[in-house]
Amino acid sequence: MEHILEEFYELVQIPSPSLGERKMADAVKQKLRELGFLVTEDDAGKITGGSAGNVFGRLPATEGFPAEPVLLAAHMDRVPGGDEIRPVTEGGIVRSDGTSILAADDLAGVCAIFDGIRRVLSEGLPHPEIEVLFTISEEVKLRGAKNFDFSKVHAKVAYCMDSSGRIGRIVTGAPKIEELVIRVYGKTAHAGNEPEKGRNALKGAANILCDIKDGRIDHETTANWAVISAGKVTNLVCGYAEIHGEVRSHSNEKVTEYENYVREHVRKKTEGTGLGAEFEAVLNHDAIRVSDDSICVKRLQEAFRRIEVPCHTEIGGGGMDANIINSRGIEAVGVAVGYLKNHTFEEMLYEEDLQKAGRLVYHLISGRG
């Protein structure tokens, strides 16, 4: 078994849920120190209510090496369902035993980073300053990256080894995402004695949702309404209901357009009903779009050429740490590392892609053929 796969097996068996990354943080800190990195952990865990902070490592450049610093990023947390992972490999594909997720999202990225760095150091190759960021709570609104102090980063380009798909996929765009909340205010009354004195907020919420525009709004915009909470007992007319959803788009303007639409839709649906309503939109993160002609993408394309893997740029539909990194003035793209069906018990990882991802990192930081 290749060392990178052995390490993957090791790490996936360490529990690391969002806000509970303590054991994983300790493991990756030790591995970075063994490679000679200066390692720090921030207080993002305290801010977010988690058990660990973001782990940041820096390895100075080889003396006289002219290349600019490089930031490599991946996240330590995983979605629920990964507390007891038993990985198995068959036919070149790694899966769990079917009772859990695999957590290749994003431990495949973590392992690719370690593998590439080890290759460079073991061969004694010159390298630029290497910075590594392992974030917490990426799976819960990118909280780790949002609470990291990027002023300590020297690199102007970053590679997030955290995208689904076969090796060769470069994610250069990700949408702006906003969380949406509609609050409906009615009036409670005893459901048996005087229901006519009440105003049913749940019924009003249902009326709002019954014909609201959602799903695929256009080629770059989607909206989804998924959570509703209301009364707790059946003997009271429901006095309050709350609806939660989201909108995401590669156009910031279209997000604003959807906000305005929902606000007007809610007004029309509650007008004359005796119900009150509020609408709130909360920014999760802004959209990103990195040019195919950027230095970041060009360097990545060259690294793919060196490992003889065809590559292509693509616009993604989900958020990632690269959204936050870009917003902090560092050009960042997502890099697929070979996992598919992430967040499900059918999650899978191509062993060949994992190994190639390690070699890709090697060429990103060494520039050697």
CSV table of C-alpha atoms in Angstrom, one decimal, residues 7 20 36 69 80 91 102 132 139 168 177 196-197 200 217 234 238 240 259 330 357 369:
chain,number,residue,atom,x,y,z
A,7,GLU,CA,-2.0,7.9,5.9
A,20,GLY,CA,-15.0,18.6,17.2
A,36,GLY,CA,10.1,21.0,9.9
A,69,PRO,CA,5.4,31.6,-1.5
A,80,PRO,CA,-22.1,13.9,10.2
A,91,GLY,CA,-10.4,-2.4,-7.5
A,102,LEU,CA,-15.6,8.1,3.9
A,132,VAL,CA,-0.2,25.1,4.9
A,139,GLU,CA,-18.7,22.2,6.4
A,168,GLY,CA,-7.7,17.4,-13.5
A,177,ILE,CA,-24.5,32.3,-0.9
A,196,GLU,CA,-61.7,32.7,15.3
A,197,LYS,CA,-59.7,35.1,17.5
A,200,ASN,CA,-52.5,31.1,12.0
A,217,ILE,CA,-33.8,30.2,-11.2
A,234,THR,CA,-52.2,21.5,18.7
A,238,CYS,CA,-50.1,28.9,15.7
A,240,TYR,CA,-45.4,32.3,14.9
A,259,GLU,CA,-33.9,39.1,-2.3
A,330,ILE,CA,-5.2,35.9,-2.1
A,357,ALA,CA,-2.9,14.6,-6.3
A,369,GLY,CA,10.1,17.7,-13.8
